[in-house]
Coordinates of C-alpha atoms in Angstrom, one line a residue:
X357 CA 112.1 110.0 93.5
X358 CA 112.2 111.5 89.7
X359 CA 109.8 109.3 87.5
X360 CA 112.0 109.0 85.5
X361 CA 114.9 107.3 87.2
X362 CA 113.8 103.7 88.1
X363 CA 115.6 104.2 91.3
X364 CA 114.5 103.8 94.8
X365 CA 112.9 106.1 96.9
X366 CA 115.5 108.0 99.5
X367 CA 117.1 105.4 102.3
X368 CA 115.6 104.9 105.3
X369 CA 118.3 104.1 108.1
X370 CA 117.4 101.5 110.2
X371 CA 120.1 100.4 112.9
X372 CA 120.2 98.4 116.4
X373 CA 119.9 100.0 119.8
X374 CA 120.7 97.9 123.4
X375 CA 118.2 101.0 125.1
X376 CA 115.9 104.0 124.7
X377 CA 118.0 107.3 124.4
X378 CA 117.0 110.6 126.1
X379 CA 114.1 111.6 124.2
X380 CA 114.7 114.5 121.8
X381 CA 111.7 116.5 120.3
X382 CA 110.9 114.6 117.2
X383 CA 111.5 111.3 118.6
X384 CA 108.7 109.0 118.5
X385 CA 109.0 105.6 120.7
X386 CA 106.5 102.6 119.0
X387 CA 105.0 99.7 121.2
X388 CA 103.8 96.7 120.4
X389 CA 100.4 96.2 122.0
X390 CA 99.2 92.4 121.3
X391 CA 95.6 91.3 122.3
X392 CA 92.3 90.4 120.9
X393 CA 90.4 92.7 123.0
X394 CA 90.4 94.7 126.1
X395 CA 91.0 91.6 128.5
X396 CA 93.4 89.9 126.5
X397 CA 96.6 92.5 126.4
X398 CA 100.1 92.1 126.6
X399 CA 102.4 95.7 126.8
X400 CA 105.8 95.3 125.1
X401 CA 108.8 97.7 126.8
X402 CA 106.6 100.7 128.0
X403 CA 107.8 101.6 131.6
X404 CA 107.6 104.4 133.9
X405 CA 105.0 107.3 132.8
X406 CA 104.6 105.7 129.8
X407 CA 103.7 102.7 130.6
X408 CA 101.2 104.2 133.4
X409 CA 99.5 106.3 130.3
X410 CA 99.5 102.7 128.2
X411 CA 97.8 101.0 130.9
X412 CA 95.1 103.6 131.2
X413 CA 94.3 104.1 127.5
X414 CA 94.0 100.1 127.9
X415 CA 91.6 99.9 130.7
X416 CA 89.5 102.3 129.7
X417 CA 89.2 100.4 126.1
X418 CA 90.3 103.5 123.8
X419 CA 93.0 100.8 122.5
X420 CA 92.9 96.7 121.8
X421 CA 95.7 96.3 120.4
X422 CA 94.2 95.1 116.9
X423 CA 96.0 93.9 114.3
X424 CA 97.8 97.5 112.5
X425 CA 95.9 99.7 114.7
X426 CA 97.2 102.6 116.3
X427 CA 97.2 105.3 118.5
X428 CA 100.2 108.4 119.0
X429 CA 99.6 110.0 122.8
X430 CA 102.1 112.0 124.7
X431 CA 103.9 111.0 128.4
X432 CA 105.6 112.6 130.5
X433 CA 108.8 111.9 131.5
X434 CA 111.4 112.7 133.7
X435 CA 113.7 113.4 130.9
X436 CA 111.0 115.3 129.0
X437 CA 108.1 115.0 127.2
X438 CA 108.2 111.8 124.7
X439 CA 105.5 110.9 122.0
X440 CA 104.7 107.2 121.7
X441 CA 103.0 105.6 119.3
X442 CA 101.0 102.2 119.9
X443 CA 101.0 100.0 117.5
X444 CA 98.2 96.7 117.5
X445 CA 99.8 93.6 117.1
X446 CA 96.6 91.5 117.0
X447 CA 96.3 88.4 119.1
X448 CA 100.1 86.8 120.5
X449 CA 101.7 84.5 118.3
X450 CA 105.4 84.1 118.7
X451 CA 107.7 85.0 116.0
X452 CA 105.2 86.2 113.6
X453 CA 107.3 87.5 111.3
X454 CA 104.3 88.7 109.1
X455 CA 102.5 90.8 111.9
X456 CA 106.3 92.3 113.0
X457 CA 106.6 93.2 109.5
X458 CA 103.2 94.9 108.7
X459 CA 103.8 97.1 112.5
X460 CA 107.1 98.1 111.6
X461 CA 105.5 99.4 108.8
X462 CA 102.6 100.9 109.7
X463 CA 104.4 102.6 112.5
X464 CA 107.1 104.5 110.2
X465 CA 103.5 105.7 108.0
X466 CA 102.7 106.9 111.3
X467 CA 105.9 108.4 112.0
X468 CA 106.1 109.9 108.8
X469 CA 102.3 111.4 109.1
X470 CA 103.4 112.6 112.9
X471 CA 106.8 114.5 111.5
X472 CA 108.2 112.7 113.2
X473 CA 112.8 112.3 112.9
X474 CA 113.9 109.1 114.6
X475 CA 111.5 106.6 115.7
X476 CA 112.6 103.7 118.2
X477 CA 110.8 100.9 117.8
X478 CA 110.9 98.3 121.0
X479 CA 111.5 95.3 119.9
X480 CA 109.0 92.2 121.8
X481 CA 110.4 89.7 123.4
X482 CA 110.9 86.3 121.2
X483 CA 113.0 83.1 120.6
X484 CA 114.7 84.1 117.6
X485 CA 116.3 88.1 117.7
X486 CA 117.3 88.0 114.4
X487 CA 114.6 86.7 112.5
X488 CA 112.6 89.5 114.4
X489 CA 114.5 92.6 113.2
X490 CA 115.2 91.0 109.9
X491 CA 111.4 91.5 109.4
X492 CA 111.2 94.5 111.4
X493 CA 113.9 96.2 109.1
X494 CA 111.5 95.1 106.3
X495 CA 108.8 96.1 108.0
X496 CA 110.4 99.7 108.1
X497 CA 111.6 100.0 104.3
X498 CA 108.6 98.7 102.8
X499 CA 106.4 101.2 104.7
X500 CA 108.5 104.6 103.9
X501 CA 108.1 103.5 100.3
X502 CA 105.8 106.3 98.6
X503 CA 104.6 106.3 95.0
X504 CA 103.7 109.8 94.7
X505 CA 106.2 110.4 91.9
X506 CA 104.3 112.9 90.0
X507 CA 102.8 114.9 93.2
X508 CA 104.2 118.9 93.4
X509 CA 105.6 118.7 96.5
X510 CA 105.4 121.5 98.8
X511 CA 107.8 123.2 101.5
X512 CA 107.0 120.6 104.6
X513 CA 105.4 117.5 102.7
X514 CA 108.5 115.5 102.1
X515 CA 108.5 112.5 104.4
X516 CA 110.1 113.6 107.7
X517 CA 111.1 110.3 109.5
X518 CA 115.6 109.5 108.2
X519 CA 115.9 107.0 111.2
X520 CA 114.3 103.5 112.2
X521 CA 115.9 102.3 115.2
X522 CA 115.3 98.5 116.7
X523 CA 115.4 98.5 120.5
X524 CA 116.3 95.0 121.7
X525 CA 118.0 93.7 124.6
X526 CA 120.5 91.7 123.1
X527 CA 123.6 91.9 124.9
X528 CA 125.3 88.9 123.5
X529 CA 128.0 90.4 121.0
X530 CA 128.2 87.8 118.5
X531 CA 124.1 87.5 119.0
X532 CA 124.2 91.5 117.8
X533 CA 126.3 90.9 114.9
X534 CA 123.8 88.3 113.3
X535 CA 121.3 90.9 114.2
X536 CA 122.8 93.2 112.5
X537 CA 123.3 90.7 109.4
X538 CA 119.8 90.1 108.8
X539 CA 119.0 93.5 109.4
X540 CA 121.7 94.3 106.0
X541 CA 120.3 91.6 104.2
X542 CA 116.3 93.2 105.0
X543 CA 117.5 96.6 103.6
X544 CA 118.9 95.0 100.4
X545 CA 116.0 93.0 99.8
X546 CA 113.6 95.4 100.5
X547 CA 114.7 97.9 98.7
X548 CA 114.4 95.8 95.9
X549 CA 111.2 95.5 96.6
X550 CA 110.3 99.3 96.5
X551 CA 112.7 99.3 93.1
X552 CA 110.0 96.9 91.7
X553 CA 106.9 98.9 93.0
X554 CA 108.2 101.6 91.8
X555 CA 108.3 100.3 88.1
X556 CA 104.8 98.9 88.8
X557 CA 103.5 102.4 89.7
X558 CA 104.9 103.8 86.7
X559 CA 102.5 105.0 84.3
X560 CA 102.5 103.1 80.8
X561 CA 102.8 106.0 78.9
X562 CA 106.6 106.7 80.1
X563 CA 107.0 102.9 80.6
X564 CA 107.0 101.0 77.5
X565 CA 108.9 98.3 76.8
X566 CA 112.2 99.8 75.4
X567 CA 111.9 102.0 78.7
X568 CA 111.6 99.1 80.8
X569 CA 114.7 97.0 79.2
X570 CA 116.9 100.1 79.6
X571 CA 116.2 100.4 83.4
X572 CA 116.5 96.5 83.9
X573 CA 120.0 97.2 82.0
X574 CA 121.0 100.3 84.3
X575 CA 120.1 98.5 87.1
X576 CA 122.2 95.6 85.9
X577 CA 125.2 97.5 85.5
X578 CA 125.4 99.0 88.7
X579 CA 125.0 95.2 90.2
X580 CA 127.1 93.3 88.1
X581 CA 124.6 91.4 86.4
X582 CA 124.9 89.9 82.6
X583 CA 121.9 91.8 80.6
X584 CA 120.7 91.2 77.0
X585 CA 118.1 92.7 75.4
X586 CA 116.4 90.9 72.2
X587 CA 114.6 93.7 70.4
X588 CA 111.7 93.1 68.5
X589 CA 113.2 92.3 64.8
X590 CA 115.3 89.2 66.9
X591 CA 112.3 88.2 68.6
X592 CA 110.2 88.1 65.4
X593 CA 113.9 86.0 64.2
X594 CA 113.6 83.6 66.7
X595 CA 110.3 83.1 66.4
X596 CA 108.4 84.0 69.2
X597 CA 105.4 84.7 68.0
X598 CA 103.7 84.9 71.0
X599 CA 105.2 87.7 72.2
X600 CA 105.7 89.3 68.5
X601 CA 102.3 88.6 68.0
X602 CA 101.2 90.3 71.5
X603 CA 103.4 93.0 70.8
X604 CA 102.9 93.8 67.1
X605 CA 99.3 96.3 67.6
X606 CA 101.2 98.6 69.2
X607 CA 103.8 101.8 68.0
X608 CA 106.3 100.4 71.1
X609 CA 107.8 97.1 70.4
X610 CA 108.0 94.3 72.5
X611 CA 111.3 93.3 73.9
X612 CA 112.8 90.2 75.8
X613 CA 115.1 91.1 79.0
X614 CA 117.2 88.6 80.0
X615 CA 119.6 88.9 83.1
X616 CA 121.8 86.6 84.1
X617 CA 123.7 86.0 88.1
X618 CA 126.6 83.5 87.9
X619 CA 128.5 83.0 91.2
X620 CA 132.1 84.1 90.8
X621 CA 134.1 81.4 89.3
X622 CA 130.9 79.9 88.0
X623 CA 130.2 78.0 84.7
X624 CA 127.7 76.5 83.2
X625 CA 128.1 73.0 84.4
X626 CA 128.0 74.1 87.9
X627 CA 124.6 72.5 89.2
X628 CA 121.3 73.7 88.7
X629 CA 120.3 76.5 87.1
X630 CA 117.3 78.7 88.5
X631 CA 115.1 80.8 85.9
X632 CA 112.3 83.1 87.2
X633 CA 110.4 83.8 84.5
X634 CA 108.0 87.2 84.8
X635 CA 105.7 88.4 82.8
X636 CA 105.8 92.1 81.8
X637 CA 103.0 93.3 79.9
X638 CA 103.7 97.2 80.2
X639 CA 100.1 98.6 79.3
X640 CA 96.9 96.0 78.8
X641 CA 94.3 97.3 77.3
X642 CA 93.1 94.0 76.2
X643 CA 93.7 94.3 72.6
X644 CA 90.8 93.9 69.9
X645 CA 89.1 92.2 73.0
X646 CA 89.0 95.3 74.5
X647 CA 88.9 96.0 78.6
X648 CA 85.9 97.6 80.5
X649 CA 87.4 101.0 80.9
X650 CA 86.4 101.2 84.7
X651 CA 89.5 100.3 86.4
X652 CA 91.9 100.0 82.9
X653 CA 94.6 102.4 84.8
X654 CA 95.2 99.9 87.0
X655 CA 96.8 98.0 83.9
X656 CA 99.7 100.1 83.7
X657 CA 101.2 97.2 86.8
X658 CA 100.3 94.0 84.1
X659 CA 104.5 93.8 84.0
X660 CA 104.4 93.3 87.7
X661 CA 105.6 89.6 87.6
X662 CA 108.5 91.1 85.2
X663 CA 109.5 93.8 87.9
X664 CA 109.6 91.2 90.7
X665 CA 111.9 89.6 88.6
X666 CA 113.9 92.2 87.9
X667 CA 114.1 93.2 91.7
X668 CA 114.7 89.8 92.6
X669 CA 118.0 90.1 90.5
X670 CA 118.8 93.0 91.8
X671 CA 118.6 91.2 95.3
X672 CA 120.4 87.9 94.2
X673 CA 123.2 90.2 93.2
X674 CA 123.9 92.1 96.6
X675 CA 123.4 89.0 98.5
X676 CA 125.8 87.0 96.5
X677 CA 124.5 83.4 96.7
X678 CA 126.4 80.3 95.1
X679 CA 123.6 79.5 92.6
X680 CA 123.0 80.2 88.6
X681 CA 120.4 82.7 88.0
X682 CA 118.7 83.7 85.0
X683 CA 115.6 86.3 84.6
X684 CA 113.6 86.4 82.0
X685 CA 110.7 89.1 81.2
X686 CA 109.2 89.2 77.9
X687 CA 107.7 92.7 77.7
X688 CA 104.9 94.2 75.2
X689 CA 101.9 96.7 75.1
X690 CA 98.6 94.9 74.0
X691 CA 97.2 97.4 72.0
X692 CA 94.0 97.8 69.7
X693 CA 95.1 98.8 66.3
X694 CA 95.1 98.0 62.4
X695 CA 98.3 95.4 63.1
X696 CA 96.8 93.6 66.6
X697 CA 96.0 90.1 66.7
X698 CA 92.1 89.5 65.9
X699 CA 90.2 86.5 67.9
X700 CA 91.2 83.2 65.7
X701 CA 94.5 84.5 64.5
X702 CA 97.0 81.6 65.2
X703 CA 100.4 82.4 66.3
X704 CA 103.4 80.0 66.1
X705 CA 105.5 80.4 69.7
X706 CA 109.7 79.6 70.0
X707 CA 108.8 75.9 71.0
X708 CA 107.4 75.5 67.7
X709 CA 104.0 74.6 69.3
X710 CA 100.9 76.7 67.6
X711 CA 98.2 78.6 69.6
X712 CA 94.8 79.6 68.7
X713 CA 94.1 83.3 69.9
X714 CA 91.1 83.2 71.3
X715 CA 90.6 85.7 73.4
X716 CA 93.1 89.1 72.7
X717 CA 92.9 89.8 76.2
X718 CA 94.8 86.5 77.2
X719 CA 97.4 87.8 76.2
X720 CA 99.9 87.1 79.0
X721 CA 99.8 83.0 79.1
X722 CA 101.1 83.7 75.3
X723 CA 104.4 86.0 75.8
X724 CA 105.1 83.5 78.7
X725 CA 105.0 80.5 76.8
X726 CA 107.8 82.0 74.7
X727 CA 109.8 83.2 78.2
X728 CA 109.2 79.6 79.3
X729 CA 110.7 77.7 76.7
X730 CA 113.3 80.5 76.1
X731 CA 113.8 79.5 79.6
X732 CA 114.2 75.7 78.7
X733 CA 116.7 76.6 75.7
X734 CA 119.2 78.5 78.1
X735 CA 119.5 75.0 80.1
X736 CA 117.1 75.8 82.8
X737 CA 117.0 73.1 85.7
X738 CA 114.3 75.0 87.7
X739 CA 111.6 77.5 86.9
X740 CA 109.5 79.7 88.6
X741 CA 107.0 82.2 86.2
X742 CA 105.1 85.1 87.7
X743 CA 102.0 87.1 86.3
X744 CA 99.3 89.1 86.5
X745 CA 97.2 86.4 84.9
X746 CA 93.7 86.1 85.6
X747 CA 90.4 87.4 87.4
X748 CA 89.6 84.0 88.1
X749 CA 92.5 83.8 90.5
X750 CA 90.8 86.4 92.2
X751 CA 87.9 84.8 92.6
X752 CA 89.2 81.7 93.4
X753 CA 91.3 82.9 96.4
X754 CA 90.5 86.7 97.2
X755 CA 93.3 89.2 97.8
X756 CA 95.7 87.6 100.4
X757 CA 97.4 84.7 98.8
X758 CA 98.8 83.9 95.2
X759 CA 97.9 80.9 93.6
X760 CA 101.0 78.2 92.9
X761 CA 100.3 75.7 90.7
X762 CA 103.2 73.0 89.5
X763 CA 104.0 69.8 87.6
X764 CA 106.2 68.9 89.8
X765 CA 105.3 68.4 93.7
X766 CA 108.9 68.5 95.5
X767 CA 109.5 72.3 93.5
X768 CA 106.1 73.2 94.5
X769 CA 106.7 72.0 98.3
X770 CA 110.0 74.3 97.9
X771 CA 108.6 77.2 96.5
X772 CA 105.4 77.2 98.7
X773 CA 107.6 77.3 102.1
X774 CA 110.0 80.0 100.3
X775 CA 106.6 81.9 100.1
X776 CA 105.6 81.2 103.8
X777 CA 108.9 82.8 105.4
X778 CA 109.2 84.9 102.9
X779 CA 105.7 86.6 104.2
X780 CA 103.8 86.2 101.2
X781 CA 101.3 83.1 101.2
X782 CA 100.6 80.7 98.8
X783 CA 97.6 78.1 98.0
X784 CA 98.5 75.0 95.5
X785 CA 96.0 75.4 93.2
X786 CA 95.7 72.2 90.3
X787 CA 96.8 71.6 87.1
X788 CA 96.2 68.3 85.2
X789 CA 94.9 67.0 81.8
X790 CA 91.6 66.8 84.1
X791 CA 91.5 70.1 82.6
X792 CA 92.7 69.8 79.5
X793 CA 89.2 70.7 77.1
X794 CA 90.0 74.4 78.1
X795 CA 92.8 74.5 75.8
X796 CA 91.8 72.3 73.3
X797 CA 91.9 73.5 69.6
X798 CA 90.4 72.7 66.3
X799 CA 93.0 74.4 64.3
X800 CA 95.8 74.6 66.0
X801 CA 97.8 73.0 69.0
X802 CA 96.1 74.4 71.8
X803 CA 93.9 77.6 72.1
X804 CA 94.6 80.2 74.5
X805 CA 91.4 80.7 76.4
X806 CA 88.1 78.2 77.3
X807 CA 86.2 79.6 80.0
X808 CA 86.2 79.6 83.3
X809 CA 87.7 78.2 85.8
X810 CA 90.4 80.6 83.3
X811 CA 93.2 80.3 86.4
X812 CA 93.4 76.4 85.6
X813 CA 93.4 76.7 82.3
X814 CA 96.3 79.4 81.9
X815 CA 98.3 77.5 84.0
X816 CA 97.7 74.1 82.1
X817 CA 98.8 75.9 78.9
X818 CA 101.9 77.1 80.3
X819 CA 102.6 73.8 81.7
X820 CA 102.7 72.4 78.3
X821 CA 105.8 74.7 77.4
X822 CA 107.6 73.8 80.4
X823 CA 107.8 70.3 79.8
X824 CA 109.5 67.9 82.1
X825 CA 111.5 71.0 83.8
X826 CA 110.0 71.2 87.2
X827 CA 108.5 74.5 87.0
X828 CA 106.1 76.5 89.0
X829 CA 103.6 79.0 88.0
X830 CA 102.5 82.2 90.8
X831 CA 99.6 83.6 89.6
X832 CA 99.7 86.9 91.7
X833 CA 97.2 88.8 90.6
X834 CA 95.2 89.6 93.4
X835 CA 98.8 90.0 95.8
X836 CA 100.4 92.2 92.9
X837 CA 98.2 95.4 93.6
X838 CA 96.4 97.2 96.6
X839 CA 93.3 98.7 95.5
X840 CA 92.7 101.1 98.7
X841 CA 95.5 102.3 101.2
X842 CA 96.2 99.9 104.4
X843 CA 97.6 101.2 107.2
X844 CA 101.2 99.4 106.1
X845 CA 101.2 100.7 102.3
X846 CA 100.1 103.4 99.7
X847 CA 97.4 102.2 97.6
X848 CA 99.4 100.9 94.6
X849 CA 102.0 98.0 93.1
X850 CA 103.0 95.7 96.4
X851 CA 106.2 94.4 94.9
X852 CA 105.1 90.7 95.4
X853 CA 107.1 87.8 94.8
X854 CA 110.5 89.7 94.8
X855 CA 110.7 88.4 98.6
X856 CA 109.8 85.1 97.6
X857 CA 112.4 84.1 95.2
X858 CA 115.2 85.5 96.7
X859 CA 114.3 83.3 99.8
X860 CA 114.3 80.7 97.2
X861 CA 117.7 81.3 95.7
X862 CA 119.4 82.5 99.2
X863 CA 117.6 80.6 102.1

């Protein structure tokens, strides 16, 4: 994928199959093993030679089916020799759709490592066929995404595998066309996903904030989505200081993208109105308050609650739901310069309300206070913001869930089981006046950092802009980025919370 295309990486094809074909040489067949160790193992559609060879790796504990384990052996067959690759499910749960997801997967990175041109991948048995492939299909696209954008490729390091096939049973034709449905519906979503990793793996340099407004409007265009970009002389006009005032240290201006889905035949008195708010810090270096330089690359994905917006658009658009969208990603570099906000400077944001900068390096709770109420002004009914926000999330929850925090307890409830089939957890985290000396200030309305617990605190502010809208806030930094390689995914931007709001908007 050119690095300079905000487009997706080359299509993976994934389609249905009622049975195995005659294996050809660069087929590879994947089955599920499931168990929690060498007593406790369930084989899913290995038979014949294969399924000999699978028992025998079993027994003599060289595989226990962990969770994203694996293992590629050869068997004999009487149509020829045929690779297959095992692939650990973990211990049996039924319709798992996060485990099916995370094989599917892991087994196309194998594929792809093994050279491998088709792979089959039997499908277990379960209750519900299509909610199975719909994550297997995800499964699939997620794991050939790559973010090697800038590697010299050469002759033979291209990834290999053009063809994910599902294997399932299902003989029942109108059964196979709602198969086939959610498997369409995981390739358009998912590949919105790898759209929004791929802007998160993006280096700063070559993604500032006039960069990222003119892919969000490409994109746009070829979806049929409303765009509008608000450069940084009509932000400063509005007054939005926060995001001026985030904005104004660096030589690349800050910039509000707005996208907007309306339902054909539509209009603005048609129900509720969903805003998903992201926020999209292209670079942080953390301003005058100035970042540890250990780990400071890593800041080039600080606009990755903006690019799961932006994917989630792009989603909403192909899938064609009857609700009101509207995205909003106010987008700045937080730079260190003679112009950058100093600690005490106090910046006046669009809902007139004044803010005490603190801390420089809080910089995101400021341009989101501006998306928020910008939000609010377009008629919002509902809002959802994303970010990057703090460490103390981290800390709080470790790597595997985001933290959801709400004013309003029926949104949360909503948004929280959104998260759950979507695949991407949540833990309610809370937000109250409880909390309320963190943001106190002497000067002006509130201040923008008080210490720790700093997720808490963030949240509270941004709770103050959205008002009585019921609104929740995803504080995703510790989903947003994988620090090492798993066996499902490059090291790198995730894509997180694109899934999640699309299952909010679609169902």
């Amino acid at each position: 994928m050119p690095s300079t295309s905000g487009g997706t990486p080359d299509r993976l094809n994934v389609r249905l199959a009622a049975t195995l074909p005659p294996p050809a040489p660069r087929d590879l067949v994947a089955l599920c093993v499931f168990g929690a160790g060498a007593d406790d193992v369930e084989l899913c559609g290995a038979t014949g030679a294969t399924l000999d060879a699978v028992r025998d790796l079993v027994a003599a504990g060289e595989f226990k089916g962990g969770e994203e384990d694996t293992l590629l052996f050869h068997a004999h067959e009487p149509g020829g020799a045929r690779r297959a690759l095992l692939v650990g499910m973990g211990p049996h749960g039924d319709d798992d759709a996060r485990g099916s997801r995370r094989a599917a997967a892991t087994a196309v990175r194998r594929a792809n490592e093994a050279k491998a041109r088709r792979l089959f991948f039997v499908m277990p048995a379960c209750s519900d066929e299509a909610r199975a492939a719909r994550a297997l299909a995800e499964g699939a696209h997620l794991g050939a995404y790559a973010n090697d954008f800038y590697q010299k490729k050469e002759d033979g390091d291209e990834a290999s595998l053009a063809e994910f096939v599902i294997v399932t049973g299902v003989g029942d034709e109108r059964v196979r066309d709602g198969v086939a449905a959610e498997i369409e519906r995981a390739r358009v979503v998912s590949e919105s996903v790898n759209w929004a990793r791929a802007l998160a793996d993006e280096p700063g340099g070559s993604l500032p904030p006039r960069e990222f407004a003119r892919r969000a409007a490409a994109m746009a265009a070829e979806f049929g989505l409303k765009v509008e970009t608000l450069d940084s002389e009509e932000v400063r006009a509005r007054g939005m200081g926060g995001l001026w005032g985030v904005g104004q240290g660096s030589d690349n201006p800050p910039a509000l993208i707005v996208l907007r889905y309306e339902p054909e035949g539509s209009g603005e008195d048609d129900g509720e109105l969903f805003a998903f708010v992201g926020k999209g810090i292209t670079f942080d270096t953390g301003g005058i308050s100035i970042k540890p330089a250990k780990g400071m690359e890593e800041m080039k994905a600080d606009m990755a609650g903006g690019a799961a917006v932006l994917g989630a658009l792009r989603a909403v658009a192909q899938l064609k739901p009857r609700r009101r969208v509207v995205g909003i990603v106010p987008s700045a570099e937080n730079m260190p310069s003679g112009r950058a906000l100093k600690p005490g400077d106090v910046i006046r944001t669009f809902a007139g309300y004044t803010i005490e900068v603190v801390d420089t390096d809080a910089e995101g709770r400021l341009v989101l206070a501006d998306g928020i109420a910008y939000a609010r002004s377009l008629g919002a009914t509902r809002i959802v913001d994303l970010a990057t926000l703090t460490g103390s999330i981290i800390v709080a929850l470790g790597d595997h869930r985001a933290g959801l925090f709400s004013n309003d307890d029926e949104w949360a409830r909503r948004v929280a089981r959104a998260a759950a089939l979507a695949g991407e957890p949540v833990w309610r985290m809370p937000v109250s006046d409880d909390y309320k000396k963190r943001i106190e200030s002497d000067i002006a309305d509130f201040k923008n950092y008080g210490g720790r617990p700093d997720a808490t605190g963030a949240a509270l502010l941004l709770s103050k802009f959205a008002a009585d809208t019921p609104w929740v806030h995803l504080d995703i930094a510790a989903t947003a980025w994988l620090e090492e390689p798993a066996p499902h995914s490059p090291a790198g931007a995730t894509g997180t919370g694109v899934r999640t709001l699309v299952e909010l908007v679609c169902g």
